[in-house]
XYZ file of C-alpha atoms in Angstrom:
657
model
C 5.982 -7.058 -14.457
C 6.382 -6.529 -11.082
C 10.045 -7.336 -9.710
C 11.262 -7.712 -6.036
C 13.199 -4.827 -4.508
C 16.610 -6.287 -4.434
C 18.354 -3.592 -2.186
C 16.273 -4.823 0.681
C 18.304 -8.109 0.546
C 21.443 -6.477 0.141
C 20.424 -4.526 3.521
C 19.352 -7.816 5.109
C 22.962 -8.965 4.896
C 23.752 -6.908 7.706
C 20.471 -7.004 9.469
C 20.135 -8.054 13.203
C 16.903 -10.279 13.622
C 16.920 -9.410 17.223
C 17.293 -5.675 16.595
C 14.371 -5.805 13.999
C 12.009 -7.814 16.363
C 12.516 -5.361 19.092
C 10.934 -2.688 17.132
C 7.583 -4.658 17.921
C 7.743 -3.902 21.563
C 5.737 -0.395 21.508
C 2.917 -2.457 19.516
C 2.914 -5.243 22.154
C 3.404 -3.038 25.370
C -0.269 -2.826 25.848
C -0.598 -6.589 25.987
C 2.646 -7.195 27.892
C 1.103 -8.221 31.300
C -0.749 -11.071 29.502
C 2.284 -11.964 27.476
C 4.585 -12.125 30.513
C 2.019 -14.178 32.335
C 1.749 -16.835 29.386
C 5.487 -16.923 29.440
C 5.745 -17.301 33.053
C 2.986 -20.291 32.739
C 4.697 -21.959 30.048
C 7.927 -22.218 31.783
C 6.412 -23.489 34.927
C 4.680 -26.189 32.501
C 7.877 -26.878 30.991
C 9.757 -27.210 34.252
C 7.242 -29.530 35.613
C 8.138 -32.056 32.744
C 11.585 -32.062 34.440
C 10.206 -33.397 37.593
C 9.080 -36.423 35.853
C 12.397 -38.084 35.400
C 13.188 -37.503 39.236
C 9.887 -39.163 40.218
C 11.113 -42.088 37.989
C 14.549 -42.169 39.831
C 12.735 -42.273 42.999
C 10.421 -45.109 41.946
C 13.231 -47.023 40.506
C 15.631 -46.653 43.400
C 12.831 -47.108 45.945
C 9.517 -48.965 45.351
C 10.808 -51.008 42.173
C 14.034 -51.915 43.964
C 12.037 -52.718 47.275
C 9.530 -54.681 45.363
C 6.906 -52.281 46.938
C 3.562 -52.267 44.818
C 2.009 -49.550 46.629
C 5.116 -47.226 46.032
C 4.806 -48.000 42.429
C 0.941 -46.770 42.391
C 1.779 -43.771 44.077
C 4.543 -42.985 41.897
C 2.124 -43.505 38.722
C -0.342 -41.012 40.468
C 2.416 -38.640 40.944
C 3.178 -38.813 37.180
C -0.608 -38.585 36.066
C -0.954 -35.481 38.337
C 2.205 -33.908 36.662
C 1.024 -34.635 33.097
C -2.490 -33.157 33.779
C -0.880 -30.117 35.493
C 1.536 -29.511 32.549
C -1.111 -29.867 29.986
C -3.533 -27.612 31.752
C -0.886 -25.011 32.045
C -0.001 -25.153 28.363
C -3.783 -24.652 27.528
C -3.929 -21.830 29.885
C -0.693 -19.981 28.255
C -2.629 -20.414 24.869
C -5.904 -18.842 26.205
C -3.820 -16.216 27.651
C -2.112 -15.003 24.189
C -5.280 -15.672 21.775
C -7.256 -12.796 22.236
C -4.376 -9.939 22.779
C -2.448 -10.983 19.884
C -5.192 -10.842 17.484
C -5.773 -7.267 18.937
C -2.036 -6.519 18.235
C -2.420 -7.658 14.621
C -5.474 -5.706 14.180
C -3.922 -2.769 15.697
C -0.913 -2.986 13.589
C -3.171 -3.497 10.363
C -5.086 -0.450 11.139
C -2.001 1.715 11.623
C -0.785 0.546 8.435
C -3.849 1.558 6.757
C -4.087 5.061 8.403
C -0.459 5.589 7.551
C -1.123 4.580 3.975
C -3.496 7.324 3.819
C -1.364 9.792 5.406
C 1.510 9.270 2.740
C 2.264 11.484 -0.182
C 1.015 10.612 -3.747
C 4.700 10.190 -4.312
C 4.969 7.604 -2.215
C 2.254 5.430 -3.765
C 3.666 6.300 -7.250
C 6.779 4.262 -6.449
C 5.150 1.426 -4.711
C 3.424 -1.363 -6.160
C -0.053 -1.986 -4.652
C 0.611 -5.697 -4.309
C 3.766 -5.261 -2.165
C 1.620 -3.203 0.375
C -1.118 -5.421 0.292
C 1.227 -8.304 1.334
C 2.708 -6.075 4.174
C -0.805 -5.633 5.398
C -2.005 -9.358 4.903
C 0.770 -11.977 4.971
C 3.450 -9.901 6.884
C 1.299 -9.148 9.719
C -0.023 -12.855 10.144
C 3.373 -13.776 10.352
C 4.120 -11.486 13.194
C 1.148 -12.869 15.097
C 2.062 -16.338 14.837
C 5.837 -15.103 15.989
C 4.201 -13.608 18.851
C 1.912 -16.298 20.013
C 4.185 -19.307 19.406
C 8.129 -18.618 18.657
C 8.790 -15.613 21.004
C 7.331 -17.721 24.109
C 8.875 -20.780 23.246
C 12.458 -19.256 22.456
C 12.246 -18.196 26.031
C 10.783 -21.350 27.307
C 12.902 -23.632 25.608
C 16.026 -21.792 26.795
C 14.925 -21.589 30.124
C 13.991 -25.415 30.127
C 17.541 -26.257 28.554
C 19.340 -24.601 31.342
C 17.635 -26.098 34.152
C 17.577 -29.541 32.444
C 21.358 -29.203 32.160
C 21.698 -28.077 35.930
C 19.676 -31.389 36.814
C 22.014 -33.478 34.731
C 25.197 -32.167 36.215
C 23.668 -32.753 39.372
C 23.024 -36.256 38.592
C 26.287 -36.938 36.922
C 28.765 -34.403 35.782
C 30.765 -36.608 33.273
C 27.761 -37.787 31.437
C 26.479 -34.076 31.346
C 29.691 -32.917 29.476
C 29.007 -35.632 27.061
C 25.635 -34.310 26.258
C 26.957 -30.779 26.306
C 29.677 -31.694 23.667
C 27.463 -30.620 20.579
C 26.525 -27.290 21.690
C 29.307 -25.376 20.073
C 28.870 -27.052 16.587
C 25.143 -26.400 16.876
C 25.569 -22.778 17.767
C 27.862 -22.507 14.762
C 25.524 -24.077 12.325
C 22.416 -22.231 13.472
C 24.337 -18.868 12.955
C 25.114 -19.777 9.496
C 21.556 -21.069 8.861
C 20.174 -17.718 10.190
C 22.009 -15.460 7.792
C 21.041 -17.801 4.660
C 17.561 -18.264 5.738
C 16.873 -14.538 6.340
C 17.909 -13.802 2.714
C 15.656 -16.552 1.496
C 12.861 -15.318 3.718
C 13.178 -11.778 2.409
C 13.171 -12.997 -1.075
C 10.022 -15.248 -0.706
C 8.179 -12.549 1.007
C 9.015 -9.861 -1.810
C 7.930 -12.384 -4.396
C 4.572 -12.929 -2.657
C 3.965 -9.235 -3.011
C 5.056 -9.267 -6.720
C 2.758 -12.321 -7.270
C -0.072 -10.377 -5.388
C 0.357 -7.479 -7.534
C 0.185 -9.262 -10.858
C -3.218 -10.807 -9.621
C -4.677 -7.683 -8.632
C -3.428 -6.088 -11.916
C -5.042 -8.939 -14.020
C -8.454 -8.954 -11.895
C -8.484 -5.060 -12.227
C -7.621 -5.194 -15.979
C -9.471 -8.153 -16.897
C -11.485 -6.252 -19.715
C -8.110 -5.235 -21.276
C -6.708 -8.870 -20.671
C -10.022 -10.593 -22.454
C -9.854 -7.714 -25.070
C -6.722 -8.191 -26.262
C -6.590 -11.814 -25.855
C -3.754 -11.787 -23.478
C -5.121 -14.218 -20.872
C -2.263 -16.851 -22.026
C 0.537 -14.282 -21.635
C -0.829 -13.244 -18.338
C -1.184 -16.758 -17.090
C 2.432 -17.225 -18.485
C 3.552 -14.597 -16.317
C 1.899 -15.810 -13.371
C 3.102 -19.208 -13.597
C 7.047 -17.786 -14.034
C 6.300 -15.907 -10.846
C 4.765 -18.641 -9.255
C 7.797 -21.046 -10.187
C 10.258 -18.261 -8.866
C 8.377 -18.375 -5.470
C 8.316 -22.041 -5.621
C 11.862 -22.294 -6.190
C 12.765 -19.848 -3.368
C 10.378 -21.817 -0.843
C 11.861 -24.960 -1.896
C 15.400 -23.194 -1.121
C 13.989 -22.488 2.316
C 12.727 -26.027 2.910
C 16.288 -27.430 2.100
C 18.009 -24.958 4.509
C 15.453 -25.950 7.146
C 15.821 -29.865 6.376
C 19.685 -29.404 6.424
C 19.774 -27.486 9.863
C 16.923 -29.876 11.347
C 18.760 -32.954 10.249
C 21.933 -31.862 12.137
C 19.900 -30.634 14.946
C 18.440 -34.117 15.543
C 21.463 -36.077 14.759
C 24.057 -34.651 17.038
C 22.026 -34.877 20.089
C 20.885 -38.431 19.503
C 24.471 -39.402 18.872
C 25.368 -37.669 22.458
C 22.527 -39.439 23.874
C 23.688 -42.688 22.660
C 27.178 -42.153 23.852
C 25.904 -41.371 27.379
C 23.764 -44.338 27.380
C 26.873 -46.496 26.630
C 28.854 -44.931 29.505
C 26.158 -44.812 31.879
C 25.520 -48.385 31.280
C 28.981 -49.287 31.880
C 28.914 -47.198 35.301
C 26.117 -48.960 36.433
C 27.702 -52.207 35.684
C 30.804 -51.258 37.547
C 28.549 -49.779 40.412
C 29.322 -46.425 40.097
C 26.044 -45.167 39.048
C 22.734 -46.361 40.537
C 19.955 -47.673 37.856
C 17.745 -44.794 39.058
C 20.058 -42.253 38.440
C 20.816 -43.534 34.958
C 17.139 -43.936 34.409
C 16.571 -40.129 35.466
C 19.474 -38.974 33.517
C 18.480 -40.582 30.084
C 14.644 -39.435 30.863
C 15.943 -35.905 31.428
C 17.982 -35.877 28.239
C 15.027 -37.227 26.116
C 12.784 -34.523 27.708
C 15.346 -32.018 26.353
C 15.073 -33.366 22.997
C 11.996 -31.164 21.916
C 13.572 -28.084 23.155
C 16.919 -28.724 21.311
C 15.347 -30.134 18.038
C 12.483 -27.162 18.060
C 15.653 -24.623 17.538
C 15.537 -24.990 13.930
C 12.099 -24.069 12.945
C 11.732 -21.570 15.730
C 15.012 -19.779 14.327
C 13.036 -20.043 10.724
C 9.838 -18.707 12.257
C 11.719 -15.929 14.162
C 13.654 -14.788 10.883
C 10.602 -14.730 8.518
C 8.966 -12.683 11.566
C 12.195 -10.376 11.552
C 11.812 -9.908 7.621
C 8.004 -9.309 7.903
C 8.863 -6.518 10.712
C 11.564 -4.836 8.295
C 8.864 -4.909 5.542
C 6.331 -3.571 7.759
C 8.404 -0.714 9.002
C 9.520 0.219 5.424
C 6.384 1.430 5.040
C 5.758 2.744 8.644
C 9.099 4.588 8.635
C 8.172 6.437 5.329
C 7.548 10.148 6.430
C 3.879 11.287 6.389
C 2.619 14.481 4.608
C 2.770 17.344 7.158
C -0.365 18.643 8.447
C 0.144 21.927 7.141
C -0.579 25.206 8.918
C -3.186 26.392 11.315
C -4.445 29.448 9.594
C -8.009 30.354 9.349
C -9.647 30.066 6.054
C -8.971 33.245 4.024
C -11.776 35.863 3.210
C -13.080 35.653 -0.291
C -10.996 38.330 -2.214
C -8.179 37.168 -4.464
C -8.977 33.998 -6.241
C -6.617 31.223 -7.173
C -2.610 32.534 -7.737
C 0.331 30.865 -8.978
C 3.502 32.709 -8.150
C 6.983 31.464 -9.595
C 5.772 27.771 -9.491
C 7.991 25.206 -10.038
C 8.027 21.353 -9.583
C 10.155 18.418 -10.162
C 9.018 14.919 -9.202
C 10.882 14.043 -5.953
C 12.370 10.669 -7.308
C 13.716 12.248 -10.325
C 17.594 13.283 -10.755
C 18.134 17.009 -9.278
C 20.050 17.844 -12.618
C 16.921 16.931 -14.547
C 14.791 19.902 -15.904
C 11.725 20.405 -13.876
C 8.065 19.691 -15.278
C 6.867 23.012 -14.257
C 9.048 26.348 -14.068
C 8.159 30.208 -13.299
C 4.442 29.581 -13.772
C 2.688 32.799 -13.063
C -1.261 32.568 -13.485
C -4.200 34.337 -11.765
C -7.750 33.189 -11.618
C -9.774 36.014 -10.373
C -12.577 35.128 -7.724
C -15.426 33.780 -9.438
C -13.736 33.371 -12.664
C -13.398 30.270 -14.659
C -9.664 29.557 -16.336
C -9.315 26.856 -18.840
C -5.789 25.399 -18.963
C -4.914 24.305 -22.290
C -1.493 22.638 -23.511
C -0.488 19.715 -25.371
C -0.333 16.176 -24.069
C 2.454 15.893 -21.362
C 2.763 19.705 -20.973
C 2.189 19.272 -17.155
C -1.716 20.212 -16.880
C -2.621 17.544 -14.683
C 0.634 18.203 -12.437
C -0.179 21.790 -11.911
C -4.063 21.118 -10.991
C -2.513 18.551 -8.333
C -0.473 20.948 -6.892
C -3.520 23.099 -5.740
C -4.893 20.524 -3.107
C -1.258 19.634 -2.055
C -1.359 15.988 -3.609
C 2.311 17.208 -4.607
C 4.504 19.490 -2.953
C 6.168 22.582 -4.921
C 9.534 22.611 -5.594
C 9.688 26.434 -5.652
C 7.214 29.129 -5.612
C 3.794 29.380 -3.670
C 0.167 28.928 -4.474
C -2.523 31.331 -2.740
C -6.037 30.938 -2.363
C -7.696 34.274 -1.600
C -4.266 35.573 -0.510
C -3.547 32.940 1.699
C -0.543 30.422 0.986
C -1.846 26.913 0.862
C 0.938 25.719 3.099
C -0.453 27.999 6.006
C -3.947 25.951 5.774
C -4.173 22.606 7.230
C -4.551 19.916 4.619
C -7.968 19.025 5.856
C -9.325 22.614 5.625
C -7.338 23.009 2.187
C -9.390 20.083 0.693
C -12.712 21.543 2.113
C -11.831 24.646 0.193
C -10.921 23.030 -3.122
C -12.686 20.196 -4.819
C -11.231 17.978 -7.612
C -12.527 15.920 -10.330
C -9.770 13.942 -11.988
C -9.437 12.805 -15.453
C -9.535 9.114 -14.566
C -12.736 8.739 -12.448
C -12.297 6.597 -9.647
C -15.281 5.051 -7.778
C -15.090 2.880 -4.763
C -16.849 -0.594 -3.942
C -19.885 1.269 -2.158
C -23.211 2.947 -2.975
C -23.649 5.750 -5.520
C -24.669 7.897 -2.354
C -21.538 7.029 -0.452
C -19.377 7.691 -3.504
C -20.786 11.117 -4.421
C -21.026 12.370 -0.642
C -17.319 11.844 -0.344
C -17.308 15.456 -1.494
C -19.638 17.052 1.078
C -19.407 17.990 4.471
C -21.830 17.900 7.395
C -24.067 15.451 9.321
C -27.613 17.094 8.416
C -28.993 13.973 6.224
C -31.902 16.231 4.796
C -29.274 18.644 3.653
C -26.944 16.126 2.355
C -29.574 14.537 0.446
C -30.663 17.869 -1.351
C -26.799 18.136 -2.002
C -26.867 14.851 -3.476
C -29.933 15.664 -5.796
C -28.326 18.793 -6.969
C -25.211 17.227 -7.793
C -26.706 14.624 -9.566
C -28.642 17.072 -11.650
C -25.443 19.190 -12.580
C -23.611 16.089 -13.549
C -26.867 14.977 -15.719
C -26.475 11.842 -13.640
C -30.212 10.996 -13.403
C -29.346 7.509 -14.893
C -28.854 6.792 -11.094
C -32.404 6.690 -10.251
C -33.026 4.030 -13.045
C -30.591 1.751 -11.342
C -32.186 -1.295 -9.225
C -31.723 0.296 -6.098
C -31.251 3.974 -7.060
C -28.732 5.866 -5.359
C -28.220 3.091 -2.720
C -27.030 0.551 -5.607
C -23.476 -0.487 -5.063
C -21.235 0.264 -8.168
C -18.762 -2.492 -7.562
C -15.236 -2.438 -7.611
C -13.694 0.979 -9.113
C -17.373 1.501 -10.458
C -16.626 -1.049 -13.295
C -20.450 -1.923 -13.104
C -20.961 1.462 -14.780
C -19.970 2.932 -18.091
C -17.018 5.334 -18.604
C -19.418 8.315 -18.782
C -21.379 7.299 -16.027
C -18.437 6.979 -13.759
C -17.360 10.349 -15.020
C -20.540 12.072 -14.256
C -20.368 10.870 -10.739
C -16.845 11.784 -10.302
C -18.163 15.269 -11.501
C -21.011 15.029 -8.971
C -18.649 14.224 -6.151
C -16.715 17.383 -7.015
C -19.698 19.663 -7.051
C -21.774 18.149 -4.388
C -20.061 20.455 -1.320
C -20.373 23.761 -3.270
C -16.422 24.269 -2.926
C -15.039 27.832 -3.156
C -12.426 26.641 -5.479
C -13.034 23.851 -7.879
C -10.504 21.893 -10.181
C -11.383 19.801 -12.753
C -9.261 17.924 -15.077
C -11.085 17.326 -18.469
C -13.994 16.289 -16.665
C -16.365 15.686 -19.779
C -13.817 13.622 -21.967
C -15.986 10.522 -21.971
C -19.490 11.771 -22.557
C -21.248 11.937 -25.871
C -22.132 15.251 -27.261
C -25.686 15.547 -26.445
C -24.970 14.716 -22.705
C -21.868 16.867 -22.778
C -23.788 19.877 -23.819
C -26.499 19.187 -21.034
C -23.774 19.059 -18.383
C -22.146 22.015 -19.680
C -25.398 23.853 -19.190
C -25.835 22.743 -15.719
C -22.131 23.242 -15.012
C -22.052 26.934 -15.993
C -24.641 27.636 -13.170
C -22.143 26.085 -10.721
C -19.289 27.877 -12.295
C -21.026 31.169 -11.566
C -20.481 30.713 -7.899
C -16.983 29.434 -7.563
C -13.359 29.968 -8.761
C -12.449 27.280 -11.123
C -9.448 25.926 -13.088
C -10.454 23.444 -15.912
C -8.159 21.408 -17.642
C -9.757 21.362 -21.335
C -8.577 19.225 -24.337
C -11.459 19.971 -26.696
C -13.056 23.286 -27.685
C -16.472 22.578 -25.986
C -14.991 22.497 -22.617
C -13.007 25.701 -23.294
C -16.464 27.444 -23.950
C -17.031 26.966 -20.187
C -14.272 29.382 -19.462
C -13.999 33.361 -19.073
C -10.270 32.897 -20.064
C -7.807 30.543 -21.177
C -4.260 30.006 -20.153
C -1.991 28.053 -22.520
C 0.687 25.971 -20.741
C 3.890 25.203 -23.008
C 7.187 24.068 -22.175
C 6.517 23.974 -18.510
C 5.309 27.709 -18.402
C 2.163 29.752 -18.880
C 3.005 30.833 -22.579
C -0.397 33.005 -22.996
C -3.592 33.980 -21.224
C -6.474 35.529 -22.767
C -9.860 34.961 -24.118
C -10.671 31.824 -26.559
C -10.925 34.271 -29.423
C -8.119 36.211 -28.356
C -5.768 33.137 -28.205
C -7.257 31.793 -31.634
C -6.226 35.094 -33.494
C -2.852 35.663 -31.830
C -1.012 32.377 -30.842
C -0.250 29.849 -33.434
C 0.223 27.123 -30.988
C -3.192 27.526 -29.337
C -4.784 27.417 -32.865
C -3.031 24.282 -33.716
C -4.121 22.656 -30.455
C -7.891 23.861 -30.906
C -7.848 22.586 -34.706
C -6.256 19.287 -34.599
C -3.946 20.515 -37.445
C -2.012 17.601 -38.701
C 1.170 19.351 -38.384
C 2.826 21.256 -35.529
C 2.760 24.868 -34.721
C 5.273 26.822 -36.577
C 5.208 24.219 -39.732
C 4.120 25.242 -43.042
C 0.499 24.804 -43.528
C -2.705 26.711 -44.529
C -3.381 29.996 -42.625
C -5.906 29.135 -39.997
C -6.952 32.419 -39.379
C -9.989 33.847 -41.125
C -9.876 36.725 -43.889
C -10.706 40.317 -42.628
C -14.381 40.717 -41.202
C -14.170 37.342 -39.955
C -15.532 35.562 -42.930
C -13.799 32.476 -44.680
C -12.920 33.432 -48.424
C -15.485 32.017 -50.769
C -14.598 29.072 -53.009
C -15.926 28.734 -56.709
C -17.893 25.956 -57.682
C -14.763 24.628 -59.749
C -12.387 25.026 -56.953
C -10.737 21.818 -55.971
C -10.773 20.381 -52.455
C -9.767 22.251 -49.623
C -6.368 20.980 -48.401
C -3.312 22.909 -46.851
C 0.272 22.308 -48.026
C 1.437 18.832 -47.357
C 3.419 19.003 -43.952
C 7.167 17.512 -44.338
C 6.318 13.462 -43.876
C 2.510 14.255 -43.277
C -0.955 14.134 -44.690
C -2.670 16.682 -46.306
C -4.770 18.834 -43.772
C -8.327 18.220 -44.272
C -10.763 20.678 -45.075
C -12.348 20.190 -41.537
C -9.311 21.751 -39.866
C -10.149 25.296 -41.416
C -13.936 24.522 -40.850
C -13.202 23.742 -37.318
C -11.414 26.971 -36.433
C -13.934 28.803 -37.938
C -16.584 27.170 -35.845
C -14.517 27.808 -32.452
C -14.191 31.423 -33.468
C -17.561 31.798 -33.890
C -18.815 29.213 -31.234
C -19.004 31.885 -28.642
C -20.666 34.535 -30.762
C -19.114 37.975 -30.886
C -18.618 38.065 -27.145
C -15.236 37.354 -25.189
C -15.953 34.126 -24.154
C -18.196 34.638 -21.273
C -19.696 31.511 -19.137
C -23.169 32.023 -20.813
C -21.981 31.812 -24.239
C -23.333 34.986 -25.306
């Protein structure tokens, strides 16, 4: 199950929310004029609210004291106009920020998506997709909310409090000091609250990412969940993560409730004390009734700016955490664009020279997956790559289009180092079909033509038909809307063999100079496989290809075979040569129950290429029983005989003659 990234929580202990939020400045710079204007309008609107107590003072000490009804009505008109102006200005502020901030959010989301496309495969191997998804949705929503409200009102409320206290001290400095007394304990409490709330906010947002990952995996793997009856265990895992997130959110709520209670209580106590002292002063004749009314009205007007500090700090800390999470991805180093060399002329084919590879997140002391790989695929040649499971075949093929970076050595295409070519140009030269076919939630045409270049619609349609023919994907024309049929998420509306054929069509549609196929026929039945192989041979005649093969039938497509063992190329030769000379290759091709080098029946045929005849009374053909294993079935020998004879007497040429 996914787990939150705890190191980030440790880093948050020393994180400055202000420093984190300042990283948003380049994103909001294009709309800074609207934001500054909106902040100014909000400050003016808030300060207008502080004029209302002064009007009340004038009314109490003037028209009310003089019993002047006309003055009272005039004062009421002033209050009405001030209220309308304040409301209108706050509405204008909202209009000023709504459209530009939605654009900022959209631009940040687009930038994140572009960046994800340019990050190396190793990054995506490390990160859970749900964590990336939550950063692109929930975190960016929090940032937009922060820019729209807390950012502006932190400034507005701070300005309002300063201006309000200036007015209070101007009216009576002694009562002003009474109201200012809670300021110091409030600042200490807010600092403590900010540290604790930021940790809880980070934990909650990481847990949202974990929950998103679990939901995504369960939806994409619904066939596995149902097929193995694991819906209860998945529901239990979801419930556990939900409860964990609920606990974190409740902890945040308790923190917010505590700080809000204190923020509301201390100022109320101060206002009560000021009311008592002010009443005494009015009774002694030291303070006018109008001044006391204005003082208390101003103090009450400052309640909202002071009381809002708690949830503004909470939203700001959530936004700071969201900013950190966003830039954790944006700060990851992108793939370099590669060189600027022109396409090499055709000539030398595909060559691996001293290639070594170790995954970037492994310990430097661990043995590399590949080491000292030397291999030359001649121009126009098809090379089959054979090896035991886990020997590094897929990793080796991923190095050609630079999905992973070499640890040592180099790979050349027609004599040109692949690092000298731009990645875009390299991937135009090299086309890949992976073992696990991935289709997108789009039409068949859109999925297949991802492997084609050019804008000529007629040419693309011809290329599409040709590629579908090579992949024996005529089933496309029987779909409800033909090639325009939507295949659904990951193409799960199609069978495994259909998806694999479309992936193969995508690889060949652009007529690439170099073709890398990772066991492209593993999901096909034997009859369809034979048809695809026949059509694929025609394609392979005009391209240089490296084909990962696990089955003898796939090997028959190749001119030569390379055996990958122990991270190195152990042998290169034709299919028949390796069968005769290499015991490990014979083992891999025969399905022998033992392992290479173990006692067992000699799988090589007798001289002259014929198997020894068995008499009618001979018992069943079995090899010696390997240690701890089952006897070798008669099919093992028969399979080897079929392998050696499958290509006739030739050397395994593409046409199989």
